Amino acid sequence: MSSAIDITGLHKRYGHRTAVHDLDLHVRPGTIYGLIGPNGAGKTTTLRTLVDIIRPTSGQVRVLGEDPRHGGARLRRRIGFVPGELRLEGRVTGHRMLSFYSETSGPVSRAYTAELAERLGVDLSRPVRSLSKGNKQKIGLIQAFMHRPELLILDEPTSGLDPLVQREFLTMVREAREAGQTVLLSSHVLSEIQQTADEVAVLAAGRIVAQGDVASLRLGSVRRVRVALDAQDPDALHRRFTGIPGVTELEVAAHGEALHLTATVEGGIDPFVKALAQETVRDLTIEEPDLEESVLRLYGPAARTEGGAR
Ligand code: ATP
């Protein structure tokens, strides 16, 4: 098998709205592939065609060498799937629900399930409907991983998880790759894709606007920076940072004793840091780039989702 997932010319329309346009995507076995894009970009639609929840309007989809429409239970056993919106309302406990899932997913080691629950920090003896959103999400993750499937298809898997659990989960994803499993992961959070994925596709308005390894996409290159400085003269500070390569949206305001500088820095951060080093810095925050903003800056207004996907 050359690819774990082969999508060719995938097109999906909902009435007049086209959610996905002529999409090609190929995932090599044993790799982590990240699908990122702003809300409404078409990530969920794409992933659902892979597990036959949604059928393409046109185009071809192959998962582990098979057409999901005809793969049936045999193919499903080879896949672990986390849906974007997970609803768990049963009175049954987490244990009971997972053993119910294992009837369709194939043999599951109870010890491994317990280990996953321990790592993610969820109590499987509680009725699932009494769990918080994040803890329900953990049950969803366990059911995807517990039968050690060849392929994991994870739609926004970290949604609702707190940062420590997110980190543990991303470790589980990397371990899956080390064990030879293939992972296709969607997210609108850049950092989790940067930390895990070997290859990435950026989806915007139903189209792939960029594809490649994480570094080459330069998506992390737009940062919002906030600095509090011991300085007296706002105009002099403004002048010092004006014209530094990549610095835009520069603002300086006085706050009590300090001056607050905010700016957007695109590309290398070094010239900005060098200029900053000449000041007395009280506080510094560099925010994770906003994915939607980065996509728009790098790939233009055609990448805008609302109204773009027609
Ligand atoms: P998010 O990050 O918000 O989950 P997404 O990238 O997963 O977004 P999709 O849920 O695939 O995006 O939606 C893509 C487009 O298709 C959106 O414009 C959405 O409004 C539209 N869409 C999705 N499902 C349906 C549906 N059942 N009927 C009509 N339009 C739909």
Coordinates of C-alpha atoms and ligand atoms in Angstrom, one line a residue:
M1 CA 0.0 0.0 0.0
S2 CA 1.5 3.3 -1.0
S3 CA -0.7 5.6 1.0
A4 CA -2.8 5.1 4.1
I5 CA -5.3 7.7 2.8
D6 CA -5.8 8.8 -0.8
I7 CA -8.2 11.6 -1.6
T8 CA -8.5 12.6 -5.2
G9 CA -10.6 15.4 -6.5
L10 CA -13.0 15.4 -3.5
H11 CA -15.9 17.7 -3.9
K12 CA -18.7 18.1 -1.4
R13 CA -21.8 20.4 -1.9
Y14 CA -24.5 21.1 0.6
G15 CA -27.3 22.6 -1.5
H16 CA -25.8 25.7 -3.1
R17 CA -22.8 25.8 -0.7
T18 CA -19.6 23.9 -1.7
A19 CA -17.9 22.8 1.5
V20 CA -14.9 21.1 -0.2
H21 CA -13.5 21.9 -3.7
D22 CA -11.5 19.5 -5.7
L23 CA -9.3 18.4 -2.8
D24 CA -6.3 16.1 -3.2
L25 CA -4.6 14.7 -0.1
H26 CA -2.3 11.7 0.4
V27 CA -1.2 10.5 3.8
R28 CA 1.9 8.2 3.9
P29 CA 1.7 5.2 6.3
G30 CA 3.4 5.7 9.6
T31 CA 3.2 9.5 9.6
I32 CA 1.2 12.2 11.3
Y33 CA -0.6 14.4 8.9
G34 CA -2.2 17.7 10.2
L35 CA -5.2 19.3 8.6
I36 CA -5.5 22.9 9.7
G37 CA -7.8 25.7 8.9
P38 CA -10.1 28.3 10.3
N39 CA -13.7 27.5 11.3
G40 CA -15.8 26.4 8.4
A41 CA -12.8 25.5 6.2
G42 CA -14.1 22.0 5.4
K43 CA -12.0 19.9 7.8
T44 CA -14.9 18.0 9.4
T45 CA -16.5 17.4 6.0
T46 CA -13.3 15.9 4.6
L47 CA -12.7 13.7 7.6
R48 CA -16.3 12.4 7.7
T49 CA -16.0 11.2 4.1
L50 CA -13.2 9.0 5.2
V51 CA -15.4 7.1 7.6
D52 CA -18.5 7.1 5.4
I53 CA -20.5 9.4 7.5
I54 CA -20.7 11.8 4.6
R55 CA -20.6 10.7 0.9
P56 CA -18.7 12.8 -1.6
T57 CA -20.6 14.7 -4.3
S58 CA -17.7 13.7 -6.6
G59 CA -14.1 12.5 -6.3
Q60 CA -12.4 9.4 -5.0
V61 CA -11.6 8.4 -1.4
R62 CA -9.5 5.5 -0.4
V63 CA -8.7 4.5 3.2
L64 CA -6.2 1.8 3.9
G65 CA -6.6 0.8 0.2
E66 CA -10.4 0.5 0.4
D67 CA -13.4 2.6 -0.5
P68 CA -15.0 3.6 2.8
R69 CA -18.5 3.0 1.3
H70 CA -17.7 -0.7 0.8
G71 CA -15.2 -1.4 3.6
G72 CA -17.9 -2.0 6.2
A73 CA -17.2 -3.3 9.7
R74 CA -13.9 -4.9 8.6
L75 CA -12.5 -1.5 7.5
R76 CA -13.9 0.3 10.6
R77 CA -12.0 -2.1 12.9
R78 CA -8.7 -0.9 11.4
I79 CA -9.6 2.7 12.1
G80 CA -9.9 4.8 15.3
F81 CA -12.1 7.8 14.8
V82 CA -12.8 10.9 17.0
P83 CA -15.7 12.9 15.7
G84 CA -15.6 16.7 15.9
E85 CA -18.7 16.9 18.0
L86 CA -18.9 14.1 20.6
R87 CA -22.2 13.5 22.4
L88 CA -22.2 11.0 25.2
E89 CA -25.5 11.0 27.1
G90 CA -25.8 7.4 28.4
R91 CA -26.5 6.4 32.0
V92 CA -23.8 3.7 31.6
T93 CA -20.3 4.0 33.0
G94 CA -17.2 4.8 30.9
H95 CA -16.1 1.1 31.3
R96 CA -19.5 -0.1 30.0
M97 CA -19.5 2.3 27.1
L98 CA -16.0 1.4 26.1
S99 CA -16.7 -2.3 26.3
F100 CA -19.7 -1.7 24.1
Y101 CA -17.5 0.1 21.5
S102 CA -15.0 -2.8 21.7
E103 CA -17.7 -5.2 20.3
T104 CA -17.4 -3.3 17.0
S105 CA -13.7 -2.3 17.2
G106 CA -12.4 -5.8 17.9
P107 CA -10.3 -7.1 20.8
V108 CA -9.2 -4.6 23.4
S109 CA -6.9 -5.1 26.3
R110 CA -8.5 -4.0 29.5
A111 CA -5.1 -3.1 30.9
Y112 CA -4.4 -0.8 28.0
T113 CA -7.8 0.9 28.3
A114 CA -7.1 1.5 32.0
E115 CA -3.6 2.8 31.2
L116 CA -5.1 5.3 28.7
A117 CA -7.7 6.4 31.2
E118 CA -5.0 6.9 33.8
R119 CA -2.8 8.9 31.4
L120 CA -5.7 11.2 30.4
G121 CA -7.1 11.4 33.9
V122 CA -10.7 10.2 33.6
D123 CA -12.7 8.0 35.9
L124 CA -14.3 5.2 33.9
S125 CA -16.5 4.1 36.8
R126 CA -18.7 7.2 36.5
P127 CA -21.8 7.4 34.3
V128 CA -20.7 9.1 31.1
R129 CA -23.5 11.7 31.1
S130 CA -22.3 13.0 34.4
L131 CA -18.9 13.8 33.0
S132 CA -17.7 17.2 32.1
K133 CA -17.2 18.1 28.4
G134 CA -13.4 17.5 28.6
N135 CA -13.9 14.2 30.4
K136 CA -16.4 13.0 27.7
Q137 CA -13.8 14.0 25.1
K138 CA -11.3 11.7 26.9
I139 CA -13.7 8.8 26.6
G140 CA -13.9 9.6 22.9
L141 CA -10.1 9.5 22.6
I142 CA -9.8 6.3 24.5
Q143 CA -12.3 4.5 22.2
A144 CA -10.3 5.7 19.2
F145 CA -7.0 4.4 20.6
M146 CA -7.9 1.4 22.6
H147 CA -7.9 -1.2 19.8
R148 CA -4.5 0.1 18.5
P149 CA -5.9 0.7 15.0
E150 CA -3.7 1.1 12.0
L151 CA -5.2 4.5 11.3
L152 CA -6.3 7.2 13.6
I153 CA -8.6 9.9 12.2
L154 CA -9.0 12.6 14.8
D155 CA -11.2 15.7 14.3
E156 CA -10.3 18.4 16.7
P157 CA -9.2 15.8 19.3
T158 CA -8.0 18.3 21.9
S159 CA -11.1 20.4 22.1
G160 CA -12.2 20.8 25.7
L161 CA -8.9 19.4 27.2
D162 CA -6.9 21.4 29.6
P163 CA -3.3 22.1 28.6
L164 CA -1.6 19.3 30.6
V165 CA -4.0 16.7 29.2
Q166 CA -3.5 18.2 25.7
R167 CA 0.3 17.6 26.1
E168 CA -0.2 14.0 27.3
F169 CA -2.5 13.4 24.4
L170 CA 0.0 14.8 21.8
T171 CA 2.6 12.4 23.4
M172 CA 0.1 9.5 22.7
V173 CA -0.2 10.7 19.1
R174 CA 3.6 10.6 18.7
E175 CA 3.8 7.2 20.3
A176 CA 1.2 5.9 17.9
R177 CA 3.5 7.0 15.0
E178 CA 6.5 5.2 16.7
A179 CA 4.3 2.1 16.8
G180 CA 3.8 2.3 13.1
Q181 CA 0.2 3.7 13.2
T182 CA -0.9 6.5 10.8
V183 CA -2.6 9.6 12.2
L184 CA -4.7 12.2 10.4
L185 CA -5.4 15.1 12.8
S186 CA -7.4 18.2 12.3
S187 CA -7.1 21.4 14.3
H188 CA -7.4 25.1 14.3
V189 CA -4.7 25.4 16.9
L190 CA -1.3 25.9 15.1
S191 CA 0.9 24.9 18.0
E192 CA -0.4 21.3 18.4
I193 CA 0.1 20.7 14.7
Q194 CA 3.6 22.2 14.9
Q195 CA 4.5 19.9 17.8
T196 CA 3.3 16.7 16.1
A197 CA 2.7 16.7 12.3
D198 CA 5.2 15.5 9.7
E199 CA 3.2 17.1 7.0
V200 CA 0.4 19.6 6.9
A201 CA -2.4 20.8 4.6
V202 CA -3.9 24.2 5.2
L203 CA -7.5 24.3 4.3
A204 CA -9.4 27.5 3.8
A205 CA -12.8 28.0 2.2
G206 CA -12.9 24.4 1.2
R207 CA -9.6 24.4 -0.7
I208 CA -6.1 23.4 0.1
V209 CA -4.1 26.7 0.0
A210 CA -0.8 25.2 1.1
Q211 CA 0.7 21.8 1.7
G212 CA 4.1 20.6 2.9
D213 CA 6.2 20.2 6.0
V214 CA 5.3 22.5 9.0
A215 CA 8.4 24.7 8.7
S216 CA 8.0 25.4 5.0
L217 CA 4.5 26.8 5.5
R218 CA 5.7 29.7 7.6
L219 CA 2.4 29.7 9.4
G220 CA 4.1 30.4 12.7
S221 CA 5.7 33.5 11.3
V222 CA 3.0 36.1 12.3
R223 CA 3.2 36.9 16.0
R224 CA 1.5 39.4 18.2
V225 CA 4.0 40.9 20.7
R226 CA 3.2 42.9 23.9
V227 CA 6.0 44.5 25.9
A228 CA 6.0 46.6 29.1
L229 CA 9.1 48.8 29.3
D230 CA 10.7 51.2 31.7
A231 CA 10.9 54.2 29.3
Q232 CA 9.9 57.8 29.4
D233 CA 9.3 58.9 25.9
P234 CA 6.6 57.2 23.9
D235 CA 7.5 59.0 20.6
A236 CA 11.2 58.0 20.9
L237 CA 10.2 54.4 21.6
H238 CA 7.8 54.4 18.6
R239 CA 10.6 55.8 16.4
R240 CA 13.0 53.1 17.5
F241 CA 10.7 50.3 16.5
T242 CA 9.4 51.9 13.3
G243 CA 11.1 50.4 10.2
I244 CA 12.3 47.2 11.9
P245 CA 11.8 44.5 9.3
G246 CA 8.5 42.7 9.7
V247 CA 7.1 45.1 12.4
T248 CA 3.6 46.4 11.7
E249 CA 0.6 47.6 13.7
L250 CA 3.0 49.3 16.1
E251 CA 1.4 51.1 19.1
V252 CA 2.9 52.6 22.2
A253 CA 0.9 53.8 25.2
A254 CA 1.7 55.0 28.6
H255 CA 0.4 52.9 31.6
G256 CA 1.4 54.3 34.9
E257 CA 5.2 54.2 35.2
A258 CA 5.6 52.0 32.2
L259 CA 5.2 52.2 28.4
H260 CA 3.3 49.4 26.7
L261 CA 4.3 48.5 23.2
T262 CA 2.2 46.2 21.0
A263 CA 3.1 45.2 17.5
T264 CA 2.7 42.4 14.9
V265 CA 6.0 40.8 13.9
E266 CA 6.1 38.9 10.7
G267 CA 9.1 36.7 9.7
G268 CA 12.2 36.5 11.9
I269 CA 11.8 37.8 15.4
D270 CA 15.5 38.6 15.8
P271 CA 15.6 42.2 14.6
F272 CA 12.8 43.0 17.0
V273 CA 14.5 41.3 20.0
K274 CA 17.8 43.1 19.2
A275 CA 16.0 46.5 19.3
L276 CA 14.2 45.4 22.5
A277 CA 17.5 44.5 24.2
Q278 CA 18.4 48.2 24.3
E279 CA 15.4 48.8 26.7
T280 CA 14.6 47.8 30.2
V281 CA 11.9 45.2 29.8
R282 CA 9.4 44.6 32.6
D283 CA 7.2 42.1 30.9
L284 CA 7.0 40.4 27.5
T285 CA 4.3 38.3 25.9
I286 CA 4.5 36.7 22.5
E287 CA 1.2 35.3 21.5
E288 CA 0.8 32.2 19.4
P289 CA 0.0 33.3 15.9
D290 CA -3.7 33.4 15.1
L291 CA -4.3 30.8 12.5
E292 CA -7.0 32.6 10.6
E293 CA -4.8 35.8 10.5
S294 CA -1.7 33.9 9.4
V295 CA -3.7 32.1 6.6
L296 CA -5.1 35.4 5.4
R297 CA -1.8 37.2 5.4
L298 CA 0.1 34.4 3.7
Y299 CA -2.6 33.2 1.3
G300 CA -4.7 36.2 0.6
P301 CA -8.3 37.1 1.0
A302 CA -9.4 34.2 -1.2
A303 CA -8.7 32.1 1.9
R304 CA -11.5 33.8 3.8
T305 CA -14.1 31.2 4.7
E306 CA -17.3 33.0 5.1
G307 CA -18.6 33.8 1.6
G308 CA -15.5 32.3 0.1
A309 CA -16.8 28.7 -0.2
R310 CA -19.1 29.0 -3.1
Ligands
ATP1 P1 -14.8 24.0 12.2 O1 -13.4 24.2 12.5 O2 -15.7 25.2 12.6 O3 -15.4 22.7 12.8 P2 -14.6 22.8 9.6 O4 -13.3 23.2 8.9 O5 -14.6 21.5 10.2 O6 -15.0 23.9 10.6 P3 -16.9 22.0 8.1 O7 -17.7 21.7 9.3 O8 -16.4 20.9 7.2 O9 -15.7 23.0 8.5 O10 -17.8 23.0 7.2 C1 -17.4 23.4 5.9 C2 -18.5 24.2 5.3 O11 -19.7 23.4 5.0 C3 -19.1 25.4 6.2 O12 -19.3 26.5 5.4 C4 -20.3 24.8 6.8 O13 -21.2 25.8 7.0 C5 -20.8 23.9 5.7 N1 -21.6 22.7 6.2 C6 -21.1 21.7 6.9 N2 -22.1 20.8 7.2 C7 -23.2 21.2 6.5 C8 -24.5 20.7 6.4 N3 -24.9 19.6 7.0 N4 -25.4 21.5 5.7 C9 -25.0 22.6 5.1 N5 -23.8 23.2 5.2 C10 -22.9 22.5 5.9

